[in-house]
Amino acid sequence: MEPQQAAQIRDAWSQNPTFLELTPKEKRVPVKGKRNILITSALPYVNNVPHLGNIIGCVLSADVFARYCRMRGHETLYICGTDEYGTATETKALQEGVTPKEVCDRYHVIHKKIYEWFNIEFDIFGRTTTSQQTEFLADRFVTGICPFCAYDDARGDQCDSCGRLINAVELKSPKCHICKQEPKVRQSTHIFLHLDALQDDVRQYVENEIAKPNTRWSSNAIAIVKGWIKGGLEKRCITRDLKWGTAVPLAGFENKVFYVWYDAPIGYLSITKCLVGDNWTKWWKNPKEVELFNFIGKDNVAFHGVMFPCTQLGARDNYTIVNHVCATEYLNYEDTKFRLVFV
């Protein structure tokens, strides 16, 4: 930004904070010839009250950037919402003696009110438990010791310490998060996303985006994604034996739901559709005219920088794929990741 432009914005803002004439958000679509910015912040789990890590990790930075883009006159859409499927919600429901839906209904309101208190200006703060999400479309019960870094509270899908994706059967000293008993391994048929077949596609895409002179990929996001690709991508299971989730619409999989981290990024699309209706495709199937910014914590980099781009690339349907991954380091307290602990 030129100094003169900055001065004009500062003067206009000081005279009248509402000087910007924005298109009503329900009618907002990309405009040819303008810079069109699509912003997402990681969808927070609905199973508890937001903490400072949620605010600082992605919501606040995305909000600041969205405000900046609006002030510059860019056509801007800022999307967020609660991530409501998966075992984290089922676990909370069991702890509180209620249904998963009751957990979602209660905590979605709490999340929304807290972000409003912080004056976060989403264009929409939606939910993933909608008919739109189903249209687009149980490992976390198990905890144990990470086989890679020896972290003693790793989940059955990911280690929050080293960031590696893992399978529940790989954990050392695994135990059920609810009853604390050692789980038994049983056979089950699942659907896998062939990340290995998409490795060259996603490598080329990521390298092209990072090489652009105006790239806004954070250094930690670049390191994590390059490390994943260099290590070789493997097939990844995208279904789970759970009751709470987006049902798999295929014969033989009637009792399966989609893995929450396959399902959750699709929430960005479904929440956008809840806001702008059929115009969602003008944002999400328009890679030549729309820039997509993901604001996330570093533990979400693999999903936003590898898994979801692979899902979109594999669809071969001209999706808007992330151009900039802006990842924040953990907010630490006493040398450990700041988070809520379930007891």
CSV table of C-alpha atoms in Angstrom, one decimal:
chain,number,residue,atom,x,y,z
A,1,MET,CA,0.0,0.0,0.0
A,2,GLU,CA,1.3,3.5,-0.9
A,3,PRO,CA,1.6,6.0,2.0
A,4,GLN,CA,-0.9,8.2,0.3
A,5,GLN,CA,-3.5,5.4,0.1
A,6,ALA,CA,-2.9,4.6,3.8
A,7,ALA,CA,-3.4,8.3,4.7
A,8,GLN,CA,-6.7,8.4,2.8
A,9,ILE,CA,-8.0,5.3,4.5
A,10,ARG,CA,-7.0,6.6,7.9
A,11,ASP,CA,-8.6,10.0,7.3
A,12,ALA,CA,-11.8,8.4,6.0
A,13,TRP,CA,-12.0,6.0,8.9
A,14,SER,CA,-11.5,8.7,11.5
A,15,GLN,CA,-14.3,10.8,10.0
A,16,ASN,CA,-16.8,8.0,9.7
A,17,PRO,CA,-16.2,4.3,10.4
A,18,THR,CA,-19.1,3.3,8.1
A,19,PHE,CA,-17.7,5.0,5.0
A,20,LEU,CA,-17.4,1.7,3.1
A,21,GLU,CA,-20.3,0.9,0.9
A,22,LEU,CA,-20.4,-2.9,0.8
A,23,THR,CA,-22.6,-5.1,-1.2
A,24,PRO,CA,-25.1,-6.9,1.1
A,25,LYS,CA,-23.3,-10.1,2.1
A,26,GLU,CA,-26.2,-12.3,0.9
A,27,LYS,CA,-25.7,-10.9,-2.6
A,28,ARG,CA,-21.9,-10.7,-2.6
A,29,VAL,CA,-20.3,-12.4,-5.5
A,30,PRO,CA,-16.8,-12.0,-7.2
A,31,VAL,CA,-16.6,-9.0,-9.5
A,32,LYS,CA,-14.6,-9.3,-12.7
A,33,GLY,CA,-11.7,-6.8,-12.7
A,34,LYS,CA,-11.6,-6.5,-8.9
A,35,ARG,CA,-9.6,-8.4,-6.4
A,36,ASN,CA,-11.9,-11.1,-4.9
A,37,ILE,CA,-10.8,-12.4,-1.5
A,38,LEU,CA,-12.3,-15.5,0.1
A,39,ILE,CA,-11.2,-15.9,3.7
A,40,THR,CA,-11.8,-18.9,6.0
A,41,SER,CA,-10.7,-19.4,9.6
A,42,ALA,CA,-10.5,-22.9,10.9
A,43,LEU,CA,-13.9,-24.2,12.1
A,44,PRO,CA,-13.7,-24.5,15.9
A,45,TYR,CA,-15.0,-27.7,17.5
A,46,VAL,CA,-18.4,-27.2,19.0
A,47,ASN,CA,-17.8,-29.5,22.0
A,48,ASN,CA,-16.7,-26.8,24.4
A,49,VAL,CA,-16.4,-23.1,25.1
A,50,PRO,CA,-13.8,-21.2,22.9
A,51,HIS,CA,-10.5,-20.4,24.6
A,52,LEU,CA,-7.8,-17.9,23.8
A,53,GLY,CA,-6.1,-20.3,21.4
A,54,ASN,CA,-9.2,-20.3,19.2
A,55,ILE,CA,-9.3,-16.5,19.1
A,56,ILE,CA,-5.6,-15.9,18.5
A,57,GLY,CA,-4.9,-19.1,16.4
A,58,CYS,CA,-7.1,-18.1,13.4
A,59,VAL,CA,-10.2,-16.1,14.1
A,60,LEU,CA,-8.6,-12.8,15.1
A,61,SER,CA,-6.0,-12.7,12.4
A,62,ALA,CA,-8.6,-13.6,9.7
A,63,ASP,CA,-10.9,-10.9,11.0
A,64,VAL,CA,-8.1,-8.3,10.8
A,65,PHE,CA,-7.3,-9.3,7.3
A,66,ALA,CA,-10.9,-9.3,6.2
A,67,ARG,CA,-11.3,-5.7,7.6
A,68,TYR,CA,-8.2,-4.7,5.7
A,69,CYS,CA,-9.5,-6.2,2.5
A,70,ARG,CA,-12.9,-4.4,2.8
A,71,MET,CA,-11.1,-1.1,3.5
A,72,ARG,CA,-9.1,-1.6,0.3
A,73,GLY,CA,-12.3,-2.1,-1.7
A,74,HIS,CA,-11.7,-5.7,-2.4
A,75,GLU,CA,-14.8,-7.9,-2.8
A,76,THR,CA,-14.4,-9.9,0.4
A,77,LEU,CA,-16.2,-12.9,2.0
A,78,TYR,CA,-15.2,-14.1,5.4
A,79,ILE,CA,-16.5,-17.6,6.3
A,80,CYS,CA,-16.4,-19.5,9.6
A,81,GLY,CA,-18.7,-21.7,11.8
A,82,THR,CA,-18.7,-24.6,14.3
A,83,ASP,CA,-17.4,-28.0,13.3
A,84,GLU,CA,-20.1,-30.2,14.8
A,85,TYR,CA,-19.5,-33.8,13.7
A,86,GLY,CA,-17.0,-36.4,14.9
A,87,THR,CA,-16.2,-38.2,18.1
A,88,ALA,CA,-15.3,-35.0,20.1
A,89,THR,CA,-19.0,-34.1,20.0
A,90,GLU,CA,-20.1,-37.7,20.8
A,91,THR,CA,-17.7,-37.7,23.8
A,92,LYS,CA,-19.0,-34.5,25.1
A,93,ALA,CA,-22.6,-35.7,24.7
A,94,LEU,CA,-21.7,-38.9,26.7
A,95,GLN,CA,-20.1,-36.8,29.4
A,96,GLU,CA,-23.1,-34.5,29.7
A,97,GLY,CA,-25.8,-37.2,29.3
A,98,VAL,CA,-27.4,-35.5,26.3
A,99,THR,CA,-27.6,-36.1,22.6
A,100,PRO,CA,-24.9,-34.8,20.1
A,101,LYS,CA,-27.4,-32.5,18.6
A,102,GLU,CA,-28.2,-30.9,22.0
A,103,VAL,CA,-24.4,-30.4,22.5
A,104,CYS,CA,-24.2,-28.7,19.1
A,105,ASP,CA,-27.2,-26.5,19.6
A,106,ARG,CA,-26.0,-25.3,23.0
A,107,TYR,CA,-22.3,-24.7,22.2
A,108,HIS,CA,-22.9,-23.1,18.8
A,109,VAL,CA,-24.8,-20.3,20.5
A,110,ILE,CA,-22.0,-20.0,23.1
A,111,HIS,CA,-19.4,-19.7,20.3
A,112,LYS,CA,-21.4,-17.2,18.4
A,113,LYS,CA,-21.9,-14.9,21.4
A,114,ILE,CA,-18.3,-15.0,22.4
A,115,TYR,CA,-17.1,-14.1,18.9
A,116,GLU,CA,-19.6,-11.3,18.9
A,117,TRP,CA,-18.3,-10.0,22.2
A,118,PHE,CA,-14.9,-9.8,20.7
A,119,ASN,CA,-16.4,-7.9,17.7
A,120,ILE,CA,-15.4,-10.5,15.2
A,121,GLU,CA,-17.1,-9.6,11.9
A,122,PHE,CA,-17.8,-12.8,10.0
A,123,ASP,CA,-19.9,-12.5,6.9
A,124,ILE,CA,-21.5,-15.7,8.2
A,125,PHE,CA,-20.8,-17.9,11.3
A,126,GLY,CA,-22.5,-21.2,10.3
A,127,ARG,CA,-22.6,-24.8,11.2
A,128,THR,CA,-21.6,-28.1,9.6
A,129,THR,CA,-24.8,-29.9,10.7
A,130,THR,CA,-27.0,-28.6,7.9
A,131,SER,CA,-28.7,-30.1,4.9
A,132,GLN,CA,-26.2,-28.2,2.7
A,133,GLN,CA,-23.3,-30.0,4.3
A,134,THR,CA,-25.0,-33.4,3.8
A,135,GLU,CA,-25.6,-32.4,0.2
A,136,PHE,CA,-21.9,-31.8,-0.3
A,137,LEU,CA,-20.9,-34.7,0.9
A,138,ALA,CA,-13.9,-42.9,15.6
A,139,ASP,CA,-10.6,-42.7,16.2
A,140,ARG,CA,-10.6,-39.8,18.6
A,141,PHE,CA,-12.2,-42.0,21.3
A,142,VAL,CA,-8.8,-43.5,21.6
A,143,THR,CA,-5.8,-41.8,23.2
A,144,GLY,CA,-2.2,-43.1,23.9
A,145,ILE,CA,1.5,-42.4,23.3
A,146,CYS,CA,2.5,-41.1,19.9
A,147,PRO,CA,4.8,-43.6,18.2
A,148,PHE,CA,6.8,-40.8,16.6
A,149,CYS,CA,7.5,-38.2,19.4
A,150,ALA,CA,6.4,-40.1,22.5
A,151,TYR,CA,3.8,-37.5,23.5
A,152,ASP,CA,1.6,-39.2,26.1
A,153,ASP,CA,-1.8,-37.7,25.1
A,154,ALA,CA,-2.0,-38.3,21.4
A,155,ARG,CA,-5.4,-39.0,19.8
A,156,GLY,CA,-6.2,-41.8,17.5
A,157,ASP,CA,-6.1,-39.6,14.4
A,158,GLN,CA,-3.4,-37.0,15.2
A,159,CYS,CA,-0.7,-36.0,17.6
A,160,ASP,CA,-1.0,-32.4,18.8
A,161,SER,CA,2.7,-32.3,19.8
A,162,CYS,CA,4.4,-33.3,16.5
A,163,GLY,CA,1.5,-32.8,14.2
A,164,ARG,CA,1.7,-36.2,12.6
A,165,LEU,CA,-1.4,-38.0,11.4
A,166,ILE,CA,-1.6,-41.4,12.9
A,167,ASN,CA,-3.9,-44.4,13.1
A,168,ALA,CA,-5.4,-45.5,16.4
A,169,VAL,CA,-3.7,-48.9,16.1
A,170,GLU,CA,-0.3,-47.2,16.0
A,171,LEU,CA,-0.6,-45.7,19.4
A,172,LYS,CA,1.4,-47.1,22.3
A,173,SER,CA,-0.5,-48.0,25.4
A,174,PRO,CA,-3.9,-47.0,23.8
A,175,LYS,CA,-6.9,-46.5,26.0
A,176,CYS,CA,-10.5,-45.5,25.6
A,177,HIS,CA,-11.0,-41.8,26.4
A,178,ILE,CA,-14.3,-42.6,28.1
A,179,CYS,CA,-13.9,-45.9,30.1
A,180,LYS,CA,-10.0,-45.9,30.2
A,181,GLN,CA,-9.9,-49.5,29.0
A,182,GLU,CA,-7.6,-50.9,26.3
A,183,PRO,CA,-9.5,-51.0,23.0
A,184,LYS,CA,-9.8,-54.1,20.9
A,185,VAL,CA,-9.0,-54.2,17.2
A,186,ARG,CA,-11.7,-55.4,14.9
A,187,GLN,CA,-12.0,-55.6,11.1
A,188,SER,CA,-14.1,-53.0,9.3
A,189,THR,CA,-14.5,-52.0,5.6
A,190,HIS,CA,-13.7,-48.3,4.9
A,191,ILE,CA,-13.2,-45.9,2.1
A,192,PHE,CA,-9.8,-44.4,1.4
A,193,LEU,CA,-8.7,-41.2,-0.3
A,194,HIS,CA,-5.7,-42.1,-2.6
A,195,LEU,CA,-3.4,-39.3,-1.6
A,196,ASP,CA,-0.5,-41.2,-3.2
A,197,ALA,CA,-2.2,-41.0,-6.6
A,198,LEU,CA,-2.5,-37.2,-6.2
A,199,GLN,CA,0.9,-36.5,-4.9
A,200,ASP,CA,2.4,-35.1,-8.1
A,201,ASP,CA,-0.7,-32.9,-8.6
A,202,VAL,CA,-0.6,-31.4,-5.1
A,203,ARG,CA,3.2,-31.0,-5.1
A,204,GLN,CA,3.0,-29.0,-8.4
A,205,TYR,CA,0.1,-26.9,-7.1
A,206,VAL,CA,1.8,-26.1,-3.8
A,207,GLU,CA,5.1,-25.3,-5.4
A,208,ASN,CA,3.5,-23.0,-7.9
A,209,GLU,CA,1.6,-21.1,-5.2
A,210,ILE,CA,4.6,-20.8,-2.9
A,211,ALA,CA,6.8,-19.5,-5.7
A,212,LYS,CA,4.4,-16.6,-6.5
A,213,PRO,CA,5.9,-13.2,-5.6
A,214,ASN,CA,2.9,-12.2,-3.6
A,215,THR,CA,2.6,-15.5,-1.6
A,216,ARG,CA,1.3,-15.3,1.9
A,217,TRP,CA,2.1,-18.8,3.0
A,218,SER,CA,3.6,-18.7,6.5
A,219,SER,CA,7.0,-20.3,6.9
A,220,ASN,CA,5.6,-23.1,9.2
A,221,ALA,CA,2.9,-24.0,6.7
A,222,ILE,CA,5.5,-24.3,3.9
A,223,ALA,CA,7.7,-26.5,6.1
A,224,ILE,CA,4.9,-28.8,7.2
A,225,VAL,CA,3.4,-29.3,3.7
A,226,LYS,CA,6.8,-29.8,2.1
A,227,GLY,CA,7.7,-32.3,4.8
A,228,TRP,CA,4.5,-34.2,4.2
A,229,ILE,CA,5.0,-34.4,0.4
A,230,LYS,CA,8.7,-35.2,0.7
A,231,GLY,CA,7.9,-38.1,3.0
A,232,GLY,CA,5.5,-39.6,0.5
A,233,LEU,CA,1.7,-39.4,0.7
A,234,GLU,CA,-0.3,-42.5,1.6
A,235,LYS,CA,-3.9,-43.6,1.3
A,236,ARG,CA,-6.0,-42.0,4.0
A,237,CYS,CA,-9.1,-43.5,5.5
A,238,ILE,CA,-12.1,-41.0,5.2
A,239,THR,CA,-14.8,-43.0,6.9
A,240,ARG,CA,-15.5,-43.9,10.5
A,241,ASP,CA,-17.7,-46.4,12.5
A,242,LEU,CA,-19.7,-43.7,14.3
A,243,LYS,CA,-23.3,-42.6,14.6
A,244,TRP,CA,-22.8,-38.9,14.6
A,245,GLY,CA,-21.6,-37.5,11.3
A,246,THR,CA,-22.4,-37.1,7.6
A,247,ALA,CA,-23.7,-40.5,6.5
A,248,VAL,CA,-21.9,-42.2,3.6
A,249,PRO,CA,-24.4,-42.4,0.8
A,250,LEU,CA,-23.2,-45.7,-0.7
A,251,ALA,CA,-24.6,-49.2,-0.5
A,252,GLY,CA,-22.7,-51.3,2.1
A,253,PHE,CA,-21.7,-48.3,4.1
A,254,GLU,CA,-25.0,-47.6,5.8
A,255,ASN,CA,-23.5,-47.6,9.3
A,256,LYS,CA,-20.5,-45.4,8.3
A,257,VAL,CA,-20.0,-41.6,8.5
A,258,PHE,CA,-17.3,-39.5,6.9
A,259,TYR,CA,-14.2,-38.8,8.9
A,260,VAL,CA,-14.5,-35.3,10.5
A,261,TRP,CA,-11.4,-34.0,8.9
A,262,TYR,CA,-12.5,-35.1,5.5
A,263,ASP,CA,-15.9,-33.6,6.2
A,264,ALA,CA,-15.0,-30.4,8.0
A,265,PRO,CA,-13.3,-28.4,5.2
A,266,ILE,CA,-16.3,-29.1,3.0
A,267,GLY,CA,-18.1,-27.0,5.7
A,268,TYR,CA,-16.6,-23.9,4.2
A,269,LEU,CA,-18.5,-24.6,1.0
A,270,SER,CA,-21.8,-25.5,2.6
A,271,ILE,CA,-21.7,-22.5,5.0
A,272,THR,CA,-21.0,-20.3,2.0
A,273,LYS,CA,-24.1,-21.8,0.3
A,274,CYS,CA,-26.1,-21.1,3.4
A,275,LEU,CA,-25.2,-17.4,2.9
A,276,VAL,CA,-25.3,-16.8,-0.9
A,277,GLY,CA,-27.3,-19.7,-2.2
A,278,ASP,CA,-26.4,-21.1,-5.6
A,279,ASN,CA,-23.9,-18.3,-6.0
A,280,TRP,CA,-21.5,-20.4,-3.8
A,281,THR,CA,-20.0,-21.7,-7.1
A,282,LYS,CA,-18.9,-18.2,-8.1
A,283,TRP,CA,-16.7,-18.3,-5.0
A,284,TRP,CA,-15.7,-21.9,-4.8
A,285,LYS,CA,-15.5,-22.9,-8.5
A,286,ASN,CA,-13.7,-19.8,-9.8
A,287,PRO,CA,-10.0,-20.2,-9.3
A,288,LYS,CA,-9.0,-17.6,-11.9
A,289,GLU,CA,-10.9,-14.8,-10.2
A,290,VAL,CA,-10.9,-15.7,-6.5
A,291,GLU,CA,-8.0,-15.8,-4.0
A,292,LEU,CA,-8.5,-18.2,-1.1
A,293,PHE,CA,-6.8,-17.5,2.3
A,294,ASN,CA,-6.9,-20.1,5.0
A,295,PHE,CA,-6.2,-18.9,8.6
A,296,ILE,CA,-5.5,-21.8,10.8
A,297,GLY,CA,-3.4,-23.2,13.7
A,298,LYS,CA,-0.3,-25.2,12.7
A,299,ASP,CA,-2.0,-28.4,13.7
A,300,ASN,CA,-4.5,-27.9,10.8
A,301,VAL,CA,-1.9,-27.4,8.1
A,302,ALA,CA,-1.8,-31.0,6.9
A,303,PHE,CA,-5.6,-30.9,6.4
A,304,HIS,CA,-5.8,-27.5,4.6
A,305,GLY,CA,-2.5,-27.7,2.8
A,306,VAL,CA,-2.6,-31.4,1.6
A,307,MET,CA,-5.7,-33.4,2.3
A,308,PHE,CA,-8.4,-30.9,1.2
A,309,PRO,CA,-6.5,-29.7,-1.9
A,310,CYS,CA,-6.1,-33.4,-2.8
A,311,THR,CA,-9.8,-33.8,-2.4
A,312,GLN,CA,-10.5,-30.8,-4.7
A,313,LEU,CA,-7.9,-31.8,-7.2
A,314,GLY,CA,-9.2,-35.3,-7.3
A,315,ALA,CA,-12.7,-34.1,-8.1
A,316,ARG,CA,-11.4,-32.5,-11.3
A,317,ASP,CA,-14.2,-29.9,-11.1
A,318,ASN,CA,-12.4,-26.6,-11.2
A,319,TYR,CA,-12.6,-25.8,-7.5
A,320,THR,CA,-11.0,-22.8,-5.9
A,321,ILE,CA,-8.0,-24.2,-4.1
A,322,VAL,CA,-6.2,-22.5,-1.3
A,323,ASN,CA,-3.7,-19.9,-2.5
A,324,HIS,CA,-2.4,-18.8,0.9
A,325,VAL,CA,-2.1,-20.9,4.1
A,326,CYS,CA,-1.6,-18.6,7.1
A,327,ALA,CA,-0.7,-20.8,10.0
A,328,THR,CA,-0.2,-19.6,13.6
A,329,GLU,CA,2.0,-21.3,16.1
A,330,TYR,CA,0.5,-22.7,19.3
A,331,LEU,CA,-0.4,-20.4,22.1
A,332,ASN,CA,1.7,-21.9,24.9
A,333,TYR,CA,1.2,-21.9,28.7
A,334,GLU,CA,3.9,-23.3,30.9
A,335,ASP,CA,5.7,-24.7,27.8
A,336,THR,CA,2.7,-26.7,26.6
A,337,LYS,CA,-0.1,-26.1,24.1
A,338,PHE,CA,-2.9,-23.9,25.5
A,339,ARG,CA,-6.1,-25.8,25.3
A,340,LEU,CA,-9.1,-27.0,27.2
A,341,VAL,CA,-8.6,-30.3,29.0
A,342,PHE,CA,-11.5,-32.7,29.3
A,343,VAL,CA,-11.7,-34.3,32.8
